[in-house]
Amino acid sequence: MSRIIPLIVAIIGTYCAYQGWFQYGFWVNKGPGGGFLPVIIGVLCALLCIYEAIKNTDTSVRFERKHLFPIIATILLFFAINIVGMIAALGLFMIAWLFFLEKFTIYRSATLGICTTGVIYIVFKLFLHVPFPVGYLGI
Amino acid sequence: MEVFQFLFEGFTVALSFENVLAAIAGALLGIVVGGLPGLGSVTGVALLLPLTFQMDPTTGIIMLAGLYYGSMYGGSFSSILVNMPGESSAITTALDGYPLTKKGLAGKALFTSNMSSFIGGTIGIIILTFMGSFLAKIGLAFGPPEIAAVILLALCSIGWLFGENPRKGLITTFIGILIATIGVDITTGQPRFTFGSMNFLGGVSFIPLVIGMFGFSQIIEMMTQKLNKEKFNKKITLKESMLNKSEMKRIIAPSIRTGLLGSFVGILPGAGATTGSMFSYILEKRVGKNKGQMGKGAIEGVAAAESGNNSTAVGAFAPLLSLGIPGSGTTAVLLGGLIMWGLQPGPLMFQNNPDFVWGLISSMYIGNLISLLASLAIIPLLIHFIRIPNAILIPIITVLCVLGAYSARNNMFDVWLMLAAGVIAFLLISYHYPIAPLVLAFVLTPMLETAIRQSFSMSNGDPSIFVRGPITITLLSMIVLFVISPMIINVVKKKKRQEQDSDFLAS
């Protein structure tokens, strides 16, 4: 993986340079075109990343399953927002996280979840007038 | 002497009951708005602007100015406590602020941040009072080629200064520049790297990117750090948080020099507090006594970043009031407010509306002091926040990340963007790629691209425009001196070492 990261970035850099040169134009009407920066930076980035991939001596990093929890939870939260709306989904997210992952009692989880949601509602909705998305249930 | 008389008259305006109240309200709101991720001073000023139209213009602008520098104080809180900059100008504060929190020194970091914000802000206000209009004219000497050279110098420096491996710092700088090119090209109207998505037409939104890269990546990391919570959540008292004599001594010099630098950066058109804090951090990392510890949790790093961003915020008022040119995004919104109030910022404003101008400048002294007192007063409350166990803190920060990403543009796409940025940043951090250069390059690139294009447009495509003026020549020489020379020195040193080794083996 320590070599894969620079190689992926090198491919992205090459792609940007290619698109910049052939699609957006490097030099247009006596001035830099849309591809000016992507070409220069893309080429520099690709060259440096290839060098980094060759020279890299980093030891591999061990990832744990726990690292995935917040990612999965946020994806689930996104779907929950579509169903119950953002405010309710955030409250449910807090309660579910504390109850299932942190093994809090349902009473403690619910109290913390409701309090956090209340503060969010007051600050963001009432004070700052942020228009939160409403879910299918119309909450 | 005339200035003192104007200032005295200004204080009589600023110290009226309603104006002091406006300064207090603005400063307190600023601290809250600056501290909330996703909302910055621009949003805060834009939200408050319609409310101030019913007020007297002087009272209105005093309240908005209070909110502006109050948000500079507040922006550092979330940076220091949860590694999530509330303001883009607080990115550099997180570089040392969060490591200090991890060491159990969050209180010291908060105290340093407040004290240096006050020092930087005060320096900025004094300079604005006595040299504002003069400095604004110097700012005018910085045309597109000069601005391009300044930004290029900053971009060349950040990759080398952050992180242990300059190569990796440069790679993330390049990634930041490439991400910044996504969206419709303003000059040609051509969409770049949008992959047909409407959401990318306006470019990658800054707030979700920064929340994901700093905040969400931190949450993923914290999932496996629960065992360290004794150290992270150890009980901190207010007394322990206060800076002792030697620590105060350590932050005064960095605060003063970065305060002076920040005031100068503030007058540059479009530079803004983010650029100011970044240059200040770079300066401290170059000349500071404790530069070796910077990035690992040095109070000097927090002091440099905070003093720099506060003085830049104040410095940005000089071109706004004297020339009618906004020095930052927030002052651009303020300019709109001034015009709506029927005031015309520019050279004649000091003559035509002295009550307004000097009332505003005087109110800054009061507002800065109020912001300091309010920020110091809430430290005990903030200390309680960091004692919340990780088990509760993680879902709360996740919720704040989602809310902050959404609130910036009220768009759910930004929540996905925040998530993706968080995962990418986590992978990069795991392999020791520094994230700060990426975010700072992302902020600076649009300014660089515009300045380069304007320069070529001025010279009809002739690149020699970048070596015509003394300012550009000096700045380009600095790039060569600071960036290329260490590379050459390293190569020469390596060669010498190899020669010595081969000589030793031969003997």
Tab-separated table of C-alpha atoms in Angstrom, chain A residues 1-2 5-6 9 12-13 15-16 19-20 23-25 27 30-38 41-42 44-45 48-49 51-52 55-56 58-61 63-64 66-71 74-75 77-79 81 86 90 93-94 97-98 101-102 104 108 112 116 120 123-124 127-128 130-133, chain B residues 29 32-33 36-37 39 47 165 167-168 170-171 173-175 177-178 181 185 188 190-195 216 219-221 223-224 226 390-392 394-396 398-400 402-404 406-407 410 412-413 415-416 418-419 423 426-428 430-433 445 448-449 452-453 456-457 460-462 494:
chain	number	residue	atom	x	y	z
A	1	MET	CA	0.000	0.000	0.000
A	2	SER	CA	2.890	2.399	0.756
A	5	ILE	CA	-0.640	5.507	-2.903
A	6	PRO	CA	2.089	7.328	-4.905
A	9	VAL	CA	-1.523	9.759	-7.413
A	12	ILE	CA	-4.191	10.891	-11.451
A	13	GLY	CA	-1.444	13.432	-12.204
A	15	TYR	CA	-4.589	11.955	-16.356
A	16	CYS	CA	-4.841	15.638	-15.330
A	19	GLN	CA	-6.748	16.215	-20.109
A	20	GLY	CA	-5.192	19.634	-19.600
A	23	GLN	CA	-8.955	18.815	-23.728
A	24	TYR	CA	-8.658	22.183	-22.007
A	25	GLY	CA	-5.684	23.713	-23.838
A	27	TRP	CA	-1.869	28.018	-24.091
A	30	LYS	CA	-1.540	34.427	-25.872
A	31	GLY	CA	-2.374	33.314	-22.365
A	32	PRO	CA	-2.714	30.261	-20.145
A	33	GLY	CA	-5.646	28.042	-21.086
A	34	GLY	CA	-7.750	25.915	-18.752
A	35	GLY	CA	-5.108	23.197	-18.890
A	36	PHE	CA	-2.143	25.381	-17.875
A	37	LEU	CA	-1.989	24.447	-14.193
A	38	PRO	CA	-3.235	20.845	-14.612
A	41	ILE	CA	1.278	20.287	-11.775
A	42	GLY	CA	0.096	16.965	-13.237
A	44	LEU	CA	5.438	17.380	-11.679
A	45	CYS	CA	3.134	15.323	-9.479
A	48	LEU	CA	7.582	13.012	-8.018
A	49	CYS	CA	5.162	10.171	-7.213
A	51	TYR	CA	10.269	8.709	-7.625
A	52	GLU	CA	8.493	8.335	-4.265
A	55	LYS	CA	12.385	5.294	-3.050
A	56	ASN	CA	9.620	4.453	-0.566
A	58	ASP	CA	7.671	2.814	4.622
A	59	THR	CA	6.540	-0.237	6.528
A	60	SER	CA	2.962	-1.288	5.888
A	61	VAL	CA	0.271	0.071	8.193
A	63	PHE	CA	-5.766	-1.284	9.541
A	64	GLU	CA	-8.404	-2.543	11.944
A	66	LYS	CA	-12.964	-0.642	13.838
A	67	HIS	CA	-11.685	1.942	11.361
A	68	LEU	CA	-14.650	1.114	9.135
A	69	PHE	CA	-17.312	1.806	11.800
A	70	PRO	CA	-17.605	5.595	11.338
A	71	ILE	CA	-17.581	5.223	7.543
A	74	THR	CA	-22.142	7.774	8.137
A	75	ILE	CA	-23.340	5.957	4.995
A	77	LEU	CA	-26.932	7.973	8.430
A	78	PHE	CA	-27.152	9.334	4.889
A	79	PHE	CA	-29.877	6.809	4.008
A	81	ILE	CA	-31.748	11.206	6.459
A	86	MET	CA	-31.851	15.145	9.069
A	90	LEU	CA	-28.906	12.603	13.690
A	93	PHE	CA	-27.581	7.971	14.887
A	94	MET	CA	-26.385	9.167	18.309
A	97	TRP	CA	-24.022	4.494	18.155
A	98	LEU	CA	-24.028	4.767	21.937
A	101	LEU	CA	-21.180	0.250	19.691
A	102	GLU	CA	-20.438	1.770	23.082
A	104	PHE	CA	-24.466	2.322	26.912
A	108	ARG	CA	-28.405	6.899	28.813
A	112	LEU	CA	-27.637	11.907	25.264
A	116	THR	CA	-27.615	16.602	21.358
A	120	ILE	CA	-28.512	21.108	17.161
A	123	VAL	CA	-28.505	26.413	17.200
A	124	PHE	CA	-28.761	25.415	13.554
A	127	PHE	CA	-30.822	30.484	15.435
A	128	LEU	CA	-29.060	30.053	12.094
A	130	VAL	CA	-30.334	26.192	8.234
A	131	PRO	CA	-32.939	24.454	6.008
A	132	PHE	CA	-32.530	20.798	6.991
A	133	PRO	CA	-33.646	18.145	4.493
B	29	LEU	CA	-21.602	35.811	18.094
B	32	VAL	CA	-19.753	31.020	18.464
B	33	VAL	CA	-19.872	31.224	14.655
B	36	LEU	CA	-18.886	25.968	14.769
B	37	PRO	CA	-17.442	23.894	11.931
B	39	LEU	CA	-19.755	28.307	9.455
B	47	LEU	CA	-26.282	36.167	8.119
B	165	ASN	CA	9.317	14.104	4.596
B	167	ARG	CA	8.748	14.833	-0.760
B	168	LYS	CA	5.446	13.772	0.737
B	170	LEU	CA	5.173	18.355	-2.012
B	171	ILE	CA	2.985	15.488	-3.252
B	173	THR	CA	0.620	20.206	-2.186
B	174	PHE	CA	0.272	19.035	-5.796
B	175	ILE	CA	-2.877	17.045	-4.939
B	177	ILE	CA	-3.595	22.243	-6.484
B	178	LEU	CA	-5.136	19.622	-8.776
B	181	THR	CA	-8.741	23.059	-10.613
B	185	ASP	CA	-12.823	27.567	-15.448
B	188	THR	CA	-12.858	30.093	-20.511
B	190	GLN	CA	-14.991	25.321	-19.648
B	191	PRO	CA	-15.857	22.640	-17.069
B	192	ARG	CA	-12.709	20.873	-15.836
B	193	PHE	CA	-12.590	17.376	-14.279
B	194	THR	CA	-16.313	17.479	-13.418
B	195	PHE	CA	-17.070	14.019	-14.909
B	216	PHE	CA	-13.611	12.908	9.911
B	219	ILE	CA	-12.703	10.150	14.004
B	220	ILE	CA	-11.545	7.108	12.030
B	221	GLU	CA	-8.186	7.314	13.796
B	223	MET	CA	-11.679	4.498	16.876
B	224	THR	CA	-8.533	2.616	17.833
B	226	LYS	CA	-9.623	4.537	23.147
B	390	ASN	CA	-14.116	9.323	23.472
B	391	ALA	CA	-17.112	6.983	23.504
B	392	ILE	CA	-19.417	10.036	23.532
B	394	ILE	CA	-16.786	10.288	18.567
B	395	PRO	CA	-20.531	10.249	17.662
B	396	ILE	CA	-20.837	13.955	18.616
B	398	THR	CA	-19.387	12.691	13.551
B	399	VAL	CA	-22.708	14.540	13.873
B	400	LEU	CA	-20.867	17.897	13.777
B	402	VAL	CA	-22.194	15.873	8.871
B	403	LEU	CA	-23.909	19.085	10.008
B	404	GLY	CA	-20.947	21.303	9.131
B	406	TYR	CA	-24.241	20.113	4.949
B	407	SER	CA	-24.684	23.639	6.341
B	410	ASN	CA	-27.270	23.135	2.253
B	412	MET	CA	-26.279	16.570	0.801
B	413	PHE	CA	-23.624	15.993	-1.892
B	415	VAL	CA	-21.766	15.204	3.070
B	416	TRP	CA	-20.558	12.522	0.634
B	418	MET	CA	-16.747	15.162	3.388
B	419	LEU	CA	-16.877	11.369	3.851
B	423	VAL	CA	-11.262	8.419	4.097
B	426	PHE	CA	-6.988	8.926	6.792
B	427	LEU	CA	-5.121	6.788	4.238
B	428	LEU	CA	-2.675	9.596	3.503
B	430	SER	CA	-1.529	6.610	7.882
B	431	TYR	CA	1.348	6.674	5.404
B	432	HIS	CA	2.775	9.919	6.836
B	433	TYR	CA	1.573	12.294	4.122
B	445	THR	CA	-4.587	27.888	-6.068
B	448	LEU	CA	-2.630	31.900	-8.089
B	449	GLU	CA	-4.416	30.893	-11.294
B	452	ILE	CA	-1.092	34.281	-13.450
B	453	ARG	CA	-3.792	34.780	-16.068
B	456	PHE	CA	-0.191	37.234	-18.938
B	457	SER	CA	-3.190	39.222	-20.088
B	460	ASN	CA	0.073	40.046	-23.915
B	461	GLY	CA	1.510	36.622	-23.172
B	462	ASP	CA	5.042	37.787	-22.353
B	494	LYS	CA	25.138	13.605	0.420
